[in-house]
Coordinates of C-alpha atoms in Angstrom, one line a residue:
X823 CA 101.7 110.4 -6.8
X824 CA 105.4 109.5 -6.6
X825 CA 106.0 105.7 -6.4
X826 CA 106.6 105.5 -2.7
X827 CA 103.4 107.3 -1.9
X828 CA 101.6 105.2 -4.4
X829 CA 102.9 101.9 -2.9
X830 CA 101.4 102.8 0.4
X831 CA 98.1 104.5 -0.6
X832 CA 97.1 103.9 -4.2
X833 CA 94.3 101.4 -4.9
X834 CA 93.5 100.8 -1.2
X835 CA 91.2 102.6 1.3
X836 CA 90.2 102.2 4.9
X837 CA 87.6 99.6 5.5
X838 CA 84.2 101.3 5.2
X839 CA 82.6 99.2 7.9
X840 CA 85.1 99.8 10.7
X841 CA 87.6 102.4 9.5
X842 CA 90.4 99.8 9.7
X843 CA 93.5 101.3 8.0
X844 CA 94.7 97.9 6.9
X845 CA 92.5 96.0 4.5
X846 CA 90.7 93.2 6.5
X847 CA 91.0 89.6 5.7
X848 CA 87.5 88.7 4.5
X849 CA 87.7 85.0 5.3
X850 CA 84.4 84.0 3.8
X851 CA 83.4 81.9 0.9
X852 CA 80.0 83.4 0.2
X853 CA 77.9 86.5 0.7
X854 CA 74.3 87.3 1.8
X855 CA 71.9 88.3 -1.0
X856 CA 68.7 90.3 -0.2
X857 CA 67.0 88.8 -3.2
X858 CA 68.3 86.6 -6.1
X859 CA 71.0 88.6 -7.9
X860 CA 70.8 91.5 -5.4
X861 CA 73.9 91.9 -3.3
X862 CA 76.6 94.3 -2.3
X863 CA 78.9 93.5 -5.2
X864 CA 80.1 90.1 -4.0
X865 CA 78.4 86.7 -4.4
X866 CA 81.1 84.0 -4.1
X867 CA 84.8 84.3 -3.3
X868 CA 86.2 82.5 -6.3
X869 CA 84.7 85.3 -8.3
X870 CA 85.4 88.2 -6.0
X871 CA 86.6 88.9 -2.5
X872 CA 87.0 92.3 -0.9
X873 CA 90.6 91.6 0.2
X874 CA 91.5 90.5 -3.3
X875 CA 89.8 93.5 -4.9
X876 CA 92.0 95.8 -2.9
X877 CA 95.1 93.9 -3.9
X878 CA 94.1 93.9 -7.6
X879 CA 93.5 97.7 -7.5
X880 CA 96.8 98.3 -5.8
X881 CA 98.7 96.2 -8.4
X882 CA 97.1 98.1 -11.3
X883 CA 97.9 101.4 -9.7
X884 CA 101.6 100.6 -9.2
X885 CA 102.0 99.7 -12.9
X886 CA 99.9 102.6 -14.2
X887 CA 97.4 100.1 -15.4
X888 CA 93.6 99.9 -15.3
X889 CA 93.1 96.3 -14.2
X890 CA 94.8 93.8 -12.0
X891 CA 94.0 90.1 -11.6
X892 CA 95.5 88.0 -8.8
X893 CA 96.1 84.3 -8.9
X894 CA 97.1 81.5 -6.5
X895 CA 100.6 81.3 -8.1
X896 CA 102.7 82.9 -10.8
X897 CA 102.1 79.8 -12.9
X898 CA 98.4 80.2 -12.6
X899 CA 98.7 83.7 -13.9
X900 CA 100.8 82.5 -16.9
X901 CA 98.4 79.7 -17.5
X902 CA 95.5 82.2 -17.7
X903 CA 97.4 84.4 -20.2
X904 CA 98.1 81.4 -22.5
X905 CA 94.3 80.6 -22.5
X906 CA 93.9 83.6 -24.8
X907 CA 95.4 81.4 -27.6
X908 CA 93.9 78.9 -29.9
X909 CA 95.3 75.7 -31.5
X910 CA 97.6 76.7 -34.4
X911 CA 98.6 80.0 -32.8
X912 CA 102.3 80.7 -32.4
X913 CA 104.2 82.3 -29.5
X914 CA 107.7 83.8 -29.8
X915 CA 109.4 83.4 -26.4
X916 CA 112.6 84.5 -24.7
X917 CA 115.1 81.6 -25.1
X918 CA 116.3 81.7 -21.5
X919 CA 113.0 82.0 -19.7
X920 CA 112.0 80.6 -16.3
X921 CA 112.0 76.8 -16.3
X922 CA 108.4 76.6 -15.0
X923 CA 107.2 78.7 -18.0
X924 CA 109.1 76.5 -20.4
X925 CA 107.6 73.4 -18.9
X926 CA 104.0 74.8 -19.1
X927 CA 104.5 75.8 -22.7
X928 CA 106.1 72.7 -24.0
X929 CA 104.5 70.0 -21.9
X930 CA 101.0 71.3 -21.3
X931 CA 100.1 73.6 -24.2
X932 CA 102.2 72.4 -27.1
X933 CA 100.3 69.1 -27.2
X934 CA 97.1 71.2 -27.8
X935 CA 98.6 72.6 -31.0
X936 CA 100.0 75.9 -29.7
X937 CA 103.5 76.4 -31.1
X938 CA 106.3 78.0 -29.1
X939 CA 109.5 79.3 -30.7
X940 CA 112.4 80.1 -28.3
X941 CA 114.7 82.8 -29.7
X942 CA 117.3 85.1 -28.3
X943 CA 115.8 88.5 -27.8
X944 CA 118.8 90.7 -27.1
X945 CA 118.5 91.7 -30.7
X946 CA 115.0 92.2 -32.2
X947 CA 116.2 90.9 -35.6
X948 CA 115.8 87.3 -34.4
X949 CA 112.3 88.1 -33.1
X950 CA 111.2 89.7 -36.4
X951 CA 112.6 86.7 -38.3
X952 CA 110.5 84.4 -36.3
X953 CA 107.2 86.2 -36.9
X954 CA 104.6 84.5 -39.1
X955 CA 101.0 85.1 -39.9
X956 CA 100.1 82.7 -37.0
X957 CA 102.1 84.7 -34.4
X958 CA 99.6 85.8 -31.8
X959 CA 101.9 86.5 -28.8
X960 CA 105.4 87.6 -28.0
X961 CA 106.6 86.5 -24.6
X962 CA 109.3 88.7 -22.9
X963 CA 111.1 88.1 -19.6
X964 CA 113.4 91.0 -18.8
X965 CA 115.8 90.8 -17.1
X966 CA 115.6 87.1 -17.8
X967 CA 116.0 84.3 -15.4
X968 CA 118.8 83.4 -14.7
X969 CA 121.1 85.1 -17.2
X970 CA 119.8 88.6 -16.6
X971 CA 119.5 89.3 -20.3
X972 CA 117.8 92.6 -21.0
X973 CA 115.2 92.9 -23.7
X974 CA 114.1 96.2 -25.2
X975 CA 110.4 96.3 -24.3
X976 CA 109.5 99.3 -26.6
X977 CA 111.2 97.6 -29.6
X978 CA 109.4 94.3 -28.8
X979 CA 106.2 96.2 -28.6
X980 CA 106.8 97.6 -32.1
X981 CA 107.3 94.2 -33.5
X982 CA 104.2 92.8 -31.7
X983 CA 102.1 95.7 -33.0
X984 CA 103.2 95.2 -36.6
X985 CA 102.4 91.5 -36.3
X986 CA 99.1 92.1 -34.6
X987 CA 100.2 90.1 -31.6
X988 CA 100.0 90.6 -27.9
X989 CA 103.2 91.5 -26.0
X990 CA 103.4 89.8 -22.6
X991 CA 106.2 90.9 -20.2
X992 CA 107.2 88.9 -17.2
X993 CA 108.2 91.7 -14.9
X994 CA 108.9 89.6 -11.8
X995 CA 112.7 90.5 -11.5
X996 CA 112.1 94.2 -12.0
X997 CA 108.8 95.0 -10.2
X998 CA 107.0 98.2 -11.1
X999 CA 109.6 100.0 -9.0
X1000 CA 112.2 99.5 -11.7
X1001 CA 110.2 99.5 -14.9
X1002 CA 106.6 99.8 -16.1
X1003 CA 106.1 97.6 -19.3
X1004 CA 102.6 99.0 -20.0
X1005 CA 104.1 102.4 -20.4
X1006 CA 106.5 101.0 -23.0
X1007 CA 103.8 99.3 -25.1
X1008 CA 103.2 95.9 -23.4
X1009 CA 99.7 94.5 -23.4
X1010 CA 100.0 92.2 -20.4
X1011 CA 102.3 92.2 -17.4
X1012 CA 102.9 89.0 -15.5
X1013 CA 104.2 88.7 -11.9
X1014 CA 105.1 86.0 -9.5
X1015 CA 104.0 88.0 -6.5
X1016 CA 105.7 85.3 -4.4
X1017 CA 109.0 87.1 -5.1
X1018 CA 109.7 90.8 -4.6
X1019 CA 106.1 92.1 -4.5
X1020 CA 105.3 89.9 -1.4
X1021 CA 108.9 90.2 -0.4
X1022 CA 108.9 88.1 2.7
X1023 CA 109.1 84.5 1.5
X1024 CA 105.7 83.7 3.2
X1025 CA 103.2 83.4 0.4
X1026 CA 102.8 82.1 -3.1
X1027 CA 100.8 84.2 -5.6
X1028 CA 100.7 85.6 -9.1
X1029 CA 99.2 88.5 -11.0
X1030 CA 98.3 90.0 -14.4
X1031 CA 98.1 93.7 -15.1
X1032 CA 96.4 95.2 -18.2
X1033 CA 95.0 98.4 -19.6
X1034 CA 92.6 97.1 -22.2
X1035 CA 89.0 96.6 -21.0
X1036 CA 88.2 93.8 -23.4
X1037 CA 91.4 91.9 -22.7
X1038 CA 90.7 92.3 -18.9
X1039 CA 87.2 90.9 -19.4
X1040 CA 88.5 87.8 -21.2
X1041 CA 91.2 87.2 -18.6
X1042 CA 88.8 87.7 -15.7
X1043 CA 86.4 85.2 -17.3
X1044 CA 89.2 82.6 -17.3
X1045 CA 90.3 83.6 -13.8
X1046 CA 86.8 82.9 -12.5
X1047 CA 86.0 79.9 -14.7
X1048 CA 89.2 78.0 -14.1
X1049 CA 89.4 79.0 -10.4
X1050 CA 93.1 79.5 -9.9
X1051 CA 92.4 82.4 -7.4
X1052 CA 94.2 83.2 -4.2
X1053 CA 92.7 83.2 -0.7
X1054 CA 92.2 86.4 1.3
X1055 CA 95.0 85.6 3.8
X1056 CA 97.6 85.5 0.9
X1057 CA 96.1 88.7 -0.6
X1058 CA 96.5 90.4 2.8
X1059 CA 100.2 89.4 3.0
X1060 CA 101.0 90.7 -0.5
X1061 CA 99.1 94.0 0.3
X1062 CA 101.4 94.3 3.3
X1063 CA 104.4 93.6 1.2
X1064 CA 103.6 96.2 -1.4
X1065 CA 103.7 99.0 1.3
X1066 CA 107.4 98.6 1.7
X1067 CA 108.2 97.6 -2.0
X1068 CA 110.0 100.9 -2.7
X1069 CA 112.3 100.9 0.3
X1070 CA 113.1 97.2 -0.1
X1071 CA 113.8 97.5 -3.8
X1072 CA 116.1 100.4 -3.2
X1073 CA 118.2 98.3 -0.8
X1074 CA 118.1 95.3 -3.1
X1075 CA 119.5 97.5 -5.8
X1076 CA 122.2 99.0 -3.6
X1077 CA 123.3 95.6 -2.3
X1078 CA 123.1 94.1 -5.8
X1079 CA 125.6 96.7 -7.1
X1080 CA 128.1 96.1 -4.3
X1081 CA 127.9 92.3 -4.6
X1082 CA 128.2 92.5 -8.5
X1083 CA 131.2 94.8 -8.3
X1084 CA 132.9 92.6 -5.8
X1085 CA 132.3 89.4 -7.8
X1086 CA 133.3 91.2 -11.0
X1087 CA 136.8 91.9 -9.5
X1088 CA 137.2 88.5 -7.9
X1089 CA 140.2 86.5 -9.3
X1090 CA 138.2 83.2 -9.3
X1091 CA 135.1 84.6 -11.1
X1092 CA 135.0 84.2 -14.8
X1093 CA 131.8 86.2 -15.6
X1094 CA 129.1 88.1 -13.7
X1095 CA 125.6 88.7 -15.2
X1096 CA 124.1 91.9 -13.8
X1097 CA 122.5 94.6 -15.9
X1098 CA 124.1 97.4 -14.0
X1099 CA 127.6 96.5 -15.1
X1100 CA 128.7 98.4 -18.2
X1101 CA 130.2 95.2 -19.6
X1102 CA 126.8 93.5 -19.5
X1103 CA 125.2 92.9 -22.9
X1104 CA 122.5 95.5 -23.5
X1105 CA 123.4 97.5 -20.4
X1106 CA 122.4 100.5 -22.5
X1107 CA 118.9 99.2 -22.9
X1108 CA 118.7 98.5 -19.2
X1109 CA 119.8 102.0 -18.4
X1110 CA 117.1 103.4 -20.8
X1111 CA 114.1 101.4 -19.6
X1112 CA 114.9 100.6 -15.9
X1113 CA 115.3 103.0 -13.0
X1114 CA 117.9 100.8 -11.4
X1115 CA 119.3 97.3 -11.9
X1116 CA 117.9 95.1 -9.2
X1117 CA 119.2 92.6 -6.7
X1118 CA 119.3 89.5 -9.0
X1119 CA 122.6 88.4 -10.5
X1120 CA 124.4 85.2 -11.5
X1121 CA 128.0 84.3 -12.0
X1122 CA 130.3 81.6 -13.3
X1123 CA 133.6 80.5 -11.7
X1124 CA 136.8 80.2 -13.7
X1125 CA 137.1 76.7 -15.0
X1126 CA 133.3 76.5 -15.3
X1127 CA 133.2 73.3 -13.3
X1128 CA 129.9 72.3 -11.7
X1129 CA 131.7 70.6 -8.8
X1130 CA 133.3 74.0 -7.9
X1131 CA 130.0 75.8 -8.0
X1132 CA 128.3 73.2 -5.8
X1133 CA 131.2 73.5 -3.3
X1134 CA 130.6 77.2 -3.1
X1135 CA 126.9 76.8 -2.6
X1136 CA 127.5 74.3 0.2
X1137 CA 129.8 76.8 2.0
X1138 CA 127.5 79.8 2.0
X1139 CA 126.2 80.9 5.4
X1140 CA 124.1 83.9 4.6
X1141 CA 123.2 83.2 1.0
X1142 CA 120.9 80.3 1.9
X1143 CA 120.6 77.6 -0.8
X1144 CA 116.9 77.6 -1.6
X1145 CA 114.3 77.9 -4.4
X1146 CA 112.7 81.2 -5.1
X1147 CA 114.0 84.8 -4.9
X1148 CA 113.0 88.3 -4.0
X1149 CA 112.7 88.0 -0.2
X1150 CA 114.4 90.2 2.3
X1151 CA 116.9 87.4 3.0
X1152 CA 119.7 86.5 0.5
X1153 CA 119.3 83.3 -1.4
X1154 CA 121.5 81.2 -3.7
X1155 CA 120.6 78.7 -6.3
X1156 CA 121.9 76.3 -8.9
X1157 CA 119.5 76.9 -11.9
X1158 CA 120.6 73.8 -13.9
X1159 CA 119.5 71.5 -11.1
X1160 CA 116.8 73.6 -9.5
X1161 CA 114.7 76.3 -11.1
X1162 CA 115.6 75.3 -14.7
X1163 CA 115.9 71.5 -14.4
X1164 CA 112.8 71.1 -16.5
X1165 CA 114.7 72.6 -19.5
X1166 CA 116.7 70.0 -21.5
X1167 CA 120.5 70.4 -21.0
X1168 CA 121.0 71.0 -24.7
X1169 CA 118.5 73.9 -24.7
X1170 CA 120.0 75.3 -21.5
X1171 CA 123.5 75.3 -22.8
X1172 CA 122.4 76.7 -26.2
X1173 CA 120.9 79.8 -24.4
X1174 CA 124.2 80.2 -22.4
X1175 CA 123.0 78.6 -19.1
X1176 CA 126.0 76.5 -18.0
X1177 CA 125.8 73.7 -15.5
X1178 CA 128.1 75.7 -13.2
X1179 CA 126.1 78.9 -13.1
X1180 CA 125.3 80.2 -9.6
X1181 CA 122.3 82.5 -9.2
X1182 CA 122.0 85.0 -6.3
X1183 CA 119.0 86.8 -4.9
X1184 CA 120.7 89.6 -3.0
X1185 CA 118.7 90.5 0.1
X1186 CA 118.6 93.6 2.3
X1187 CA 121.1 92.6 4.9
X1188 CA 124.3 94.7 5.4
X1189 CA 126.3 94.4 2.2
X1190 CA 129.6 94.0 4.1
X1191 CA 128.3 90.8 5.7
X1192 CA 127.1 89.5 2.3
X1193 CA 130.5 90.2 0.7
X1194 CA 132.3 88.5 3.7
X1195 CA 130.1 85.4 3.0
X1196 CA 131.1 85.4 -0.7
X1197 CA 134.7 85.8 0.3
X1198 CA 134.8 82.8 2.6
X1199 CA 132.7 80.6 0.2
X1200 CA 134.6 81.3 -3.0
X1201 CA 138.0 81.6 -1.3

């Protein structure tokens, strides 16, 4: 199937009991058994739920994977993946990753003896140099949040394979519409389904997608044992969102290009971070592994003053100042004080995340209105 057809049909089927074309919300905690251990495939909804099963199958299909696992949040999905590690293991991570991931790694798991090394990944030389005999996982976020750095997934996969490590790719910014990391050699894909996959700013969820049966068995064991699973209502909302993923992402990409090009030519803008610009570092890699360049971008004003950035954020009318991203509406954010506040200032600045950086999630409104909002806010 082509992607649009797959988004609507793959992994899902009409309800066998009623013929309902939309997967029903199976709002139940438990299931009748005819005899101990004899059931219709479902015993308890932390372990399995028919609505969640449909969502997991759909997620796997969109990424050309075999197995999908849904979680109550993106962080719960990340937490599950890290449980594959043991004390003494080492993880090589993108140095400008999402602040919530950094907090989980350094504040929750580092005290248990798992070591995280944050390196720039625009050049695989730095990644190769960080590999040791204890390296068990390479953690890639591409494009990264919020600097939109692009990492060569196939090259990272080669390094991981040589090291005998798992390659994990956070594909939240791209979605399977723009790139499919499993096809490029990744072992695990991570999503915050809260963002583009759900797409309507009305649910919080996460997911993992894998191909390997043994790896899926381990992750599913942790998913069930630790219990960070989503309810059927949220699964229903994301299933609904997936059906329009392709048309929404196309519009996000179109608007993202128009906004990026406007900002790139603005007299008061110093730098724009968007993978579709030819001036963007590793634009060539993005053009090779992505089908388009998405609706996420960030920029810095000339003078690089935080007060100027905050003044712009306060003037926005359509680019609503709020956490999160990927909804149909346009959002703006100040990573240093919002999404990445948990990262120490020294670490943020080292990775290039200045205190004046503004991040935009470009929605699917009319681009002319979005540009007019930028014009009045920046001046």
